[in-house]
mmCIF file of C-alpha atoms in Angstrom:
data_model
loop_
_atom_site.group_PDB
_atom_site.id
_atom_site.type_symbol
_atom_site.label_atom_id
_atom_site.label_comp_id
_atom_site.label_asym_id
_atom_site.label_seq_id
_atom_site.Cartn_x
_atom_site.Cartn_y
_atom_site.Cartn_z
ATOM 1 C CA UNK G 1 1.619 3.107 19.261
ATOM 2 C CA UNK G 2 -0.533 3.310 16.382
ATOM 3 C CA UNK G 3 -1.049 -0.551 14.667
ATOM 4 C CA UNK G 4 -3.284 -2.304 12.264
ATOM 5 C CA UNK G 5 -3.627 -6.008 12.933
ATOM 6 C CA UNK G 6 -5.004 -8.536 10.322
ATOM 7 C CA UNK G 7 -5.231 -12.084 12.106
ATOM 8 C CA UNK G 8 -6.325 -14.457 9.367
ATOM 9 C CA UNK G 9 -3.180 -15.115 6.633
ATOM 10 C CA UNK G 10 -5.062 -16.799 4.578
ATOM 11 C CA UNK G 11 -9.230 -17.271 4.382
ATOM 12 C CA UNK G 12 -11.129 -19.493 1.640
ATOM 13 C CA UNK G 13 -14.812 -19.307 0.810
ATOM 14 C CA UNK G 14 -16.848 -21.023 -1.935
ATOM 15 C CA UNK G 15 -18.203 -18.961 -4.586
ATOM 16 C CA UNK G 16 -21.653 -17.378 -3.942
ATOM 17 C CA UNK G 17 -21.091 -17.542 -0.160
ATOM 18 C CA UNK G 18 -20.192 -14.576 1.958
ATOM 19 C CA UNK G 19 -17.200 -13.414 2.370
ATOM 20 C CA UNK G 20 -15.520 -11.186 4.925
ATOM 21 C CA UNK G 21 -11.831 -10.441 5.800
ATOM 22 C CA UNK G 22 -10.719 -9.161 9.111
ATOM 23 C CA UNK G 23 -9.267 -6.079 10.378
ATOM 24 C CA UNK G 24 -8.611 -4.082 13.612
ATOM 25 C CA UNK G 25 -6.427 -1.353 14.606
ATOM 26 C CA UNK G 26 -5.251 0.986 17.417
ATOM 27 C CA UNK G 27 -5.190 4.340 17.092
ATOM 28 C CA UNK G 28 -4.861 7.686 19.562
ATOM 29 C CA UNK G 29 -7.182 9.519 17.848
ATOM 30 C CA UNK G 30 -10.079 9.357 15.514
ATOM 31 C CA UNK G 31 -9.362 6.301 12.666
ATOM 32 C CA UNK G 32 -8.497 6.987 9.178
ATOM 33 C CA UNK G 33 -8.775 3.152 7.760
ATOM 34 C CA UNK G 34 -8.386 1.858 4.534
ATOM 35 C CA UNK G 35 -8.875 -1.395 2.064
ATOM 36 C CA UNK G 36 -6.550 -2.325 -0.973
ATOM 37 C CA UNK G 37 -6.504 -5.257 -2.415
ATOM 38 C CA UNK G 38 -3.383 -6.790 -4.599
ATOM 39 C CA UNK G 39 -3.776 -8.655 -7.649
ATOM 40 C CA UNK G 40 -0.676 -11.232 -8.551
ATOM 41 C CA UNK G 41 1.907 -9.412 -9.863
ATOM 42 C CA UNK G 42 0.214 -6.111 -9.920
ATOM 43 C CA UNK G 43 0.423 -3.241 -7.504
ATOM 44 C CA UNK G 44 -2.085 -2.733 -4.998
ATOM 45 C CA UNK G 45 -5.397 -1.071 -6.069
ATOM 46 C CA UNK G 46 -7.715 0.886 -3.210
ATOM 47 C CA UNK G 47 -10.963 -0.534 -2.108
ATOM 48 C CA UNK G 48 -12.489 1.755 0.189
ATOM 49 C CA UNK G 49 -11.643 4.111 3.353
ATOM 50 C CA UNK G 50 -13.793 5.082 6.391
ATOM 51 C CA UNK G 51 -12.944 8.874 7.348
ATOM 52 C CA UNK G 52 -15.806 9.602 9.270
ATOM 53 C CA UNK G 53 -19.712 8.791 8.965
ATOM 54 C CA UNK G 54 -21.909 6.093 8.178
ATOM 55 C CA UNK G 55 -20.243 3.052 9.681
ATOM 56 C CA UNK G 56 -20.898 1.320 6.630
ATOM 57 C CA UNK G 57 -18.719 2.416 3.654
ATOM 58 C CA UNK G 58 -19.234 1.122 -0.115
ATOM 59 C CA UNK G 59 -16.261 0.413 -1.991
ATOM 60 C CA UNK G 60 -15.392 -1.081 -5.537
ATOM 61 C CA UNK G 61 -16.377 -4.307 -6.427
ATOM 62 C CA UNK G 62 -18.769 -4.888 -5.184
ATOM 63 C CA UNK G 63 -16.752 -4.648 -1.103
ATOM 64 C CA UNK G 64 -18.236 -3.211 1.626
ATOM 65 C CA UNK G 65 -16.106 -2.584 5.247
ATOM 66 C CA UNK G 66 -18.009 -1.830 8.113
ATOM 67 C CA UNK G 67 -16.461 0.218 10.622
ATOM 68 C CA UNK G 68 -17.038 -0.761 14.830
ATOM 69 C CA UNK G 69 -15.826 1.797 17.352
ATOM 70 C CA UNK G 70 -16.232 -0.319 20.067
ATOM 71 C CA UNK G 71 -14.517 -3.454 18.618
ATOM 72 C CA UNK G 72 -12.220 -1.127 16.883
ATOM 73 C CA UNK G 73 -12.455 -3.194 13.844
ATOM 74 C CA UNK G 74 -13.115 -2.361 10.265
ATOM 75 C CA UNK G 75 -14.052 -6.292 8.571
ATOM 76 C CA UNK G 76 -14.287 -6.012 4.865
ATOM 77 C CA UNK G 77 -16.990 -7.622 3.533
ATOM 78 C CA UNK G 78 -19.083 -9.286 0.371
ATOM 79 C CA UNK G 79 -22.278 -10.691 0.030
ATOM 80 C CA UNK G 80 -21.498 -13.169 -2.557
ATOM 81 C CA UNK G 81 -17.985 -14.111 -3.855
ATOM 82 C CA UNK G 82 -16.307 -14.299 -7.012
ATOM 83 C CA UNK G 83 -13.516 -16.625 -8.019
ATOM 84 C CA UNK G 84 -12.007 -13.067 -9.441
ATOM 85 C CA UNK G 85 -11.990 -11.789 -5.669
ATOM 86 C CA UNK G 86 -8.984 -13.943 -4.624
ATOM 87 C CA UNK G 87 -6.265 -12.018 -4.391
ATOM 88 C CA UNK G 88 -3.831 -10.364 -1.434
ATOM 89 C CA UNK G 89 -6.186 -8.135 0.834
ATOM 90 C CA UNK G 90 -4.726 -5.215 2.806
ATOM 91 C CA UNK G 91 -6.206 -3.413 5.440
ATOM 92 C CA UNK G 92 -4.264 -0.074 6.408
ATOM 93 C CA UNK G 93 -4.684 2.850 9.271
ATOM 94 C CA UNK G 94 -3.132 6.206 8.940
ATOM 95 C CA UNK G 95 -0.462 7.265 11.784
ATOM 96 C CA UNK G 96 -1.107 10.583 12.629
ATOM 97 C CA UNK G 97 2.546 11.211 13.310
ATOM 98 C CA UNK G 98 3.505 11.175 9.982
ATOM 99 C CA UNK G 99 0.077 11.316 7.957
ATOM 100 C CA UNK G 100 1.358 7.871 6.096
ATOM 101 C CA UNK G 101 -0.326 4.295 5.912
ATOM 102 C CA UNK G 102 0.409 1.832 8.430
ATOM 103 C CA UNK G 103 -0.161 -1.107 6.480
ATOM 104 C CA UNK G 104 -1.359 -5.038 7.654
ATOM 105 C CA UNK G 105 0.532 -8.123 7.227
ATOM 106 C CA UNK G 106 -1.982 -8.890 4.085
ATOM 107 C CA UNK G 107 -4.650 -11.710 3.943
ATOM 108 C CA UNK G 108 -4.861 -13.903 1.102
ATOM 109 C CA UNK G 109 -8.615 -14.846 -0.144
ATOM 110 C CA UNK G 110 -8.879 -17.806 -1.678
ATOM 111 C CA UNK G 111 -12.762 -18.047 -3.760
ATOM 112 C CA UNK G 112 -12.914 -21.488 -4.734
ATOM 113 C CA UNK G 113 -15.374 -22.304 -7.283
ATOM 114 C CA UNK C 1 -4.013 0.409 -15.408
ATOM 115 C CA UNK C 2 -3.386 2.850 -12.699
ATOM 116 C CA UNK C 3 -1.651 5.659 -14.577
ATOM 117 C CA UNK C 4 1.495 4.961 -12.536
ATOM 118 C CA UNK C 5 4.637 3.474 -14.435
ATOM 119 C CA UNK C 6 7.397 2.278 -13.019
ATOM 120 C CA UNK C 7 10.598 1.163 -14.539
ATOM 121 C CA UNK C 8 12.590 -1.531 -14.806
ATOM 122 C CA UNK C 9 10.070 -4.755 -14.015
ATOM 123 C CA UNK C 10 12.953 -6.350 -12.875
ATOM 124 C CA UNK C 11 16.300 -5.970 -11.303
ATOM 125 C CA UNK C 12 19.205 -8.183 -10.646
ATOM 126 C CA UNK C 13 22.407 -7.298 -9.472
ATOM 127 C CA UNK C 14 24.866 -8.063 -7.080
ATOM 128 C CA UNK C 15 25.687 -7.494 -3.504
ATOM 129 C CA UNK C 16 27.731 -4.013 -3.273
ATOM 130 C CA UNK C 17 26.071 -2.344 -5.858
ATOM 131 C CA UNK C 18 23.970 0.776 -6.909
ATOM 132 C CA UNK C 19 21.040 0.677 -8.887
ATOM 133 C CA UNK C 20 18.199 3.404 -9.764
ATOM 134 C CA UNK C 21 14.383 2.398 -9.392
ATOM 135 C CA UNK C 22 12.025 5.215 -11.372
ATOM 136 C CA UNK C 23 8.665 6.143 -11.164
ATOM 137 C CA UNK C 24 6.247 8.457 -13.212
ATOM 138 C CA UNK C 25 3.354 9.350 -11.034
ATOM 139 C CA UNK C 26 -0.340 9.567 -12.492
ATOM 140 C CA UNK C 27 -1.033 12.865 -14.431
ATOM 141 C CA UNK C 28 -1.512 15.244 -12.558
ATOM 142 C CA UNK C 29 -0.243 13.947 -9.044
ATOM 143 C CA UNK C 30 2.033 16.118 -7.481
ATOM 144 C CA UNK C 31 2.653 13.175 -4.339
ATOM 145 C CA UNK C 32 4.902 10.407 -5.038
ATOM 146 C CA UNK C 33 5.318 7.419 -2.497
ATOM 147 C CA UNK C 34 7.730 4.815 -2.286
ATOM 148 C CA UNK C 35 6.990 1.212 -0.587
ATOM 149 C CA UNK C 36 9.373 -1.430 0.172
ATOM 150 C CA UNK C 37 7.293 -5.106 -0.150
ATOM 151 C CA UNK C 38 8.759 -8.039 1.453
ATOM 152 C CA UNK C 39 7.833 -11.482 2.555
ATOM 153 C CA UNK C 40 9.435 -10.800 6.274
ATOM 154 C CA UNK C 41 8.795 -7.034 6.903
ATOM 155 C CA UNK C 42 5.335 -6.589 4.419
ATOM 156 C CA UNK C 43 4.521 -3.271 3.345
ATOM 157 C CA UNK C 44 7.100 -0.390 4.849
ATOM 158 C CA UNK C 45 6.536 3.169 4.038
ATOM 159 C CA UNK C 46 9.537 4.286 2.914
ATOM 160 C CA UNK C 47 9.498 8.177 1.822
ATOM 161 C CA UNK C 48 6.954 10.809 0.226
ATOM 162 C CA UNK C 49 7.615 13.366 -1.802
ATOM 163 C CA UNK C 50 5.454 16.361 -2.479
ATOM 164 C CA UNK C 51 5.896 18.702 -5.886
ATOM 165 C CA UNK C 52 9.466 18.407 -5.268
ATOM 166 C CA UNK C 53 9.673 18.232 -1.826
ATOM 167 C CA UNK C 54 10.637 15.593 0.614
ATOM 168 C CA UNK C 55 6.863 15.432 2.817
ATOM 169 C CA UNK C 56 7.384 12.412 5.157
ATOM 170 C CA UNK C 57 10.431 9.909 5.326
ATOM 171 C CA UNK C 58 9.495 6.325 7.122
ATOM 172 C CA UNK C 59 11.712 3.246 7.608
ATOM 173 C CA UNK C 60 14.472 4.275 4.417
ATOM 174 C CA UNK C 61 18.126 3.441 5.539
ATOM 175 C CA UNK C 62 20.818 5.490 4.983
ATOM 176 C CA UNK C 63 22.159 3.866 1.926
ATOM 177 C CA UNK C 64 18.767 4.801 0.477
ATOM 178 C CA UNK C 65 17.618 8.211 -0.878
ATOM 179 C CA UNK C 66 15.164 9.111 -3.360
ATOM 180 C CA UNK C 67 13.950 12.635 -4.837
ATOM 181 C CA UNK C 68 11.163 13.993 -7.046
ATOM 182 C CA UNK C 69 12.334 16.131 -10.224
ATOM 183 C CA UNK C 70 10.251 18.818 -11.976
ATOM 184 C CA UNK C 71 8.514 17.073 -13.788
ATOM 185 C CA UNK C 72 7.286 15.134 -10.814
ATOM 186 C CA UNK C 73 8.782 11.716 -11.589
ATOM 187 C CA UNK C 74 10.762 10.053 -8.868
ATOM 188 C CA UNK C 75 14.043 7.683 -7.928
ATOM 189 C CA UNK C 76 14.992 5.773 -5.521
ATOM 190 C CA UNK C 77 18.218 5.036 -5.133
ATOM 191 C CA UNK C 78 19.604 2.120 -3.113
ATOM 192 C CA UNK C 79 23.445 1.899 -2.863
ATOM 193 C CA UNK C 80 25.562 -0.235 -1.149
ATOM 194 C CA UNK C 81 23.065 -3.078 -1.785
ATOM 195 C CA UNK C 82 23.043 -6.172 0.652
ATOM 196 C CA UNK C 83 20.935 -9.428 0.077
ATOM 197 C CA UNK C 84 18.302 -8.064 2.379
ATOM 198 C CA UNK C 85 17.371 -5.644 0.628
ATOM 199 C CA UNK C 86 15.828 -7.472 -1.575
ATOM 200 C CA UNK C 87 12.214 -6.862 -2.629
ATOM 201 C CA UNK C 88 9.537 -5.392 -4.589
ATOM 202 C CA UNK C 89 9.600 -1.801 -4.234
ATOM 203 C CA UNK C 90 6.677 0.175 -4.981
ATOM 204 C CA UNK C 91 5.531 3.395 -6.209
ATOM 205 C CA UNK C 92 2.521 5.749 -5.217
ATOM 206 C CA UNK C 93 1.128 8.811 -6.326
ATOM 207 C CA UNK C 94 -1.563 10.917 -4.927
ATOM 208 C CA UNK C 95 -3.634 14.341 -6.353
ATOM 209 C CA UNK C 96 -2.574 15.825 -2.783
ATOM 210 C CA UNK C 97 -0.406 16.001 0.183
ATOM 211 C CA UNK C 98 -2.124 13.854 2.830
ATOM 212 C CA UNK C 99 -3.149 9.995 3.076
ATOM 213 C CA UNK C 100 -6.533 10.479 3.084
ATOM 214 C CA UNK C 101 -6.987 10.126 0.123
ATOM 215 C CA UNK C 102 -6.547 7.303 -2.588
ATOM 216 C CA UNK C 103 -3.255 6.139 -3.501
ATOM 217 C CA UNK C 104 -2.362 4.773 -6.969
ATOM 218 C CA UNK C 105 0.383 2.009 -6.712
ATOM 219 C CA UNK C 106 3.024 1.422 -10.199
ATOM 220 C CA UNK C 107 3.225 -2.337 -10.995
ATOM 221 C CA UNK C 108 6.534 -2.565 -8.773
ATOM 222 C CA UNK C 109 10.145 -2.976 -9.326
ATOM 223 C CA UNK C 110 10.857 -6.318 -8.490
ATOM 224 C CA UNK C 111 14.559 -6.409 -6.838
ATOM 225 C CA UNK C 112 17.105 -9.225 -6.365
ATOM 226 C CA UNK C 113 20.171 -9.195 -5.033
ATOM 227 C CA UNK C 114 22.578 -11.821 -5.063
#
């Protein structure tokens, strides 16, 4: 069965440090993964997605998610964090049975200043 | 703002009951998605809906049902309403059929039933 995994609930980083949030999946076939993030009380707003290609992929904000075949993980990443990046982080893989989003539990980024 | 609108905020009712959740998709979207958000399930697809037509139905119970009108807004309707159910149920839209692509979320109905 097709699953996306996010092991950390919660991770905290000082600003200006790097930051990166983990992610891997399980899929049959060839990945279609994806970043949101969730602001409080907002709905959730995409980061980036890795379809195929350079194993690096750019996303808003400043986010980048590097993509690893092997380790079949796709860790979001930032080079130096902002006290605006904490929010609800959501990593999601798309099940090819039904073309729809199987989403993470969610890990909450805490940026302390 | 994500061009998505969803309506109400917030809904409280009681156990039993019907209620209506609405969403007006992005202009221009012809996808609409619905999400249920809870703190002991997380993020369940519930049902798309594509220019009109159901596309892809996920974890929706019975009691729900939802559908997309003409003018491409959407409701979901949850009936018989246990404490369970709920949550903060979301709304997507999308340019396009597939998931692919980016998906625009509505601020959320948030839902509690007592």
């Amino acid at each position: 069965a097709q699953s996306v995994a996010q092991p950390e609930d919660q991770v905290n980083v000082a600003e200006g440090n790097p930051l990166t949030v983990k992610c891997t999946y399980s899929v049959s076939g060839n990945p279609y993964l994806f970043w949101y993030v969730q602001y409080p009380n907002r709905g959730l707003q995409f980061l980036l997605k890795y379809i195929t290609g350079d194993n690096l992929v750019k996303g808003s904000y400043g986010f980048e998610a590097e993509f690893n075949k092997s380790q079949t993980s796709f860790h979001l990443k930032k080079p130096s964090a902002l006290v605006s990046d904490s929010a609800l982080y959501f990593c999601a893989v798309r099940d090819d049975s039904n073309y729809q989003l199987i989403w993470g539990a969610g890990t909450k980024l805490i940026i302390k200043p | 703002d994500s061009g998505v609108t969803q309506t109400p905020k917030h809904l409280i009712t009681a156990t039993g009951q019907r209620v209506t959740l609405r969403c007006s998709p992005r202009s221009g979207d012809l996808s609409v998605y619905w999400y249920q958000q809870s703190l002991d399930q997380g993020l369940q697809f519930l049902i798309q809906y594509y220019n009109g037509e159901e596309r892809a139905k996920g974890n929706i119970l019975e009691r729900f049902s939802a559908q997309q009108f003409p003018d491409l807004h959407s409701e979901l309707n949850l009936s018989s309403l246990e404490l369970g159910d709920s949550a903060l149920y979301f709304c997507a839209s999308s340019a396009g059929q597939g998931t692919n692509e980016k998906l625009f979320f509505g601020s959320g109905t948030q839902l509690s039933v007592l």
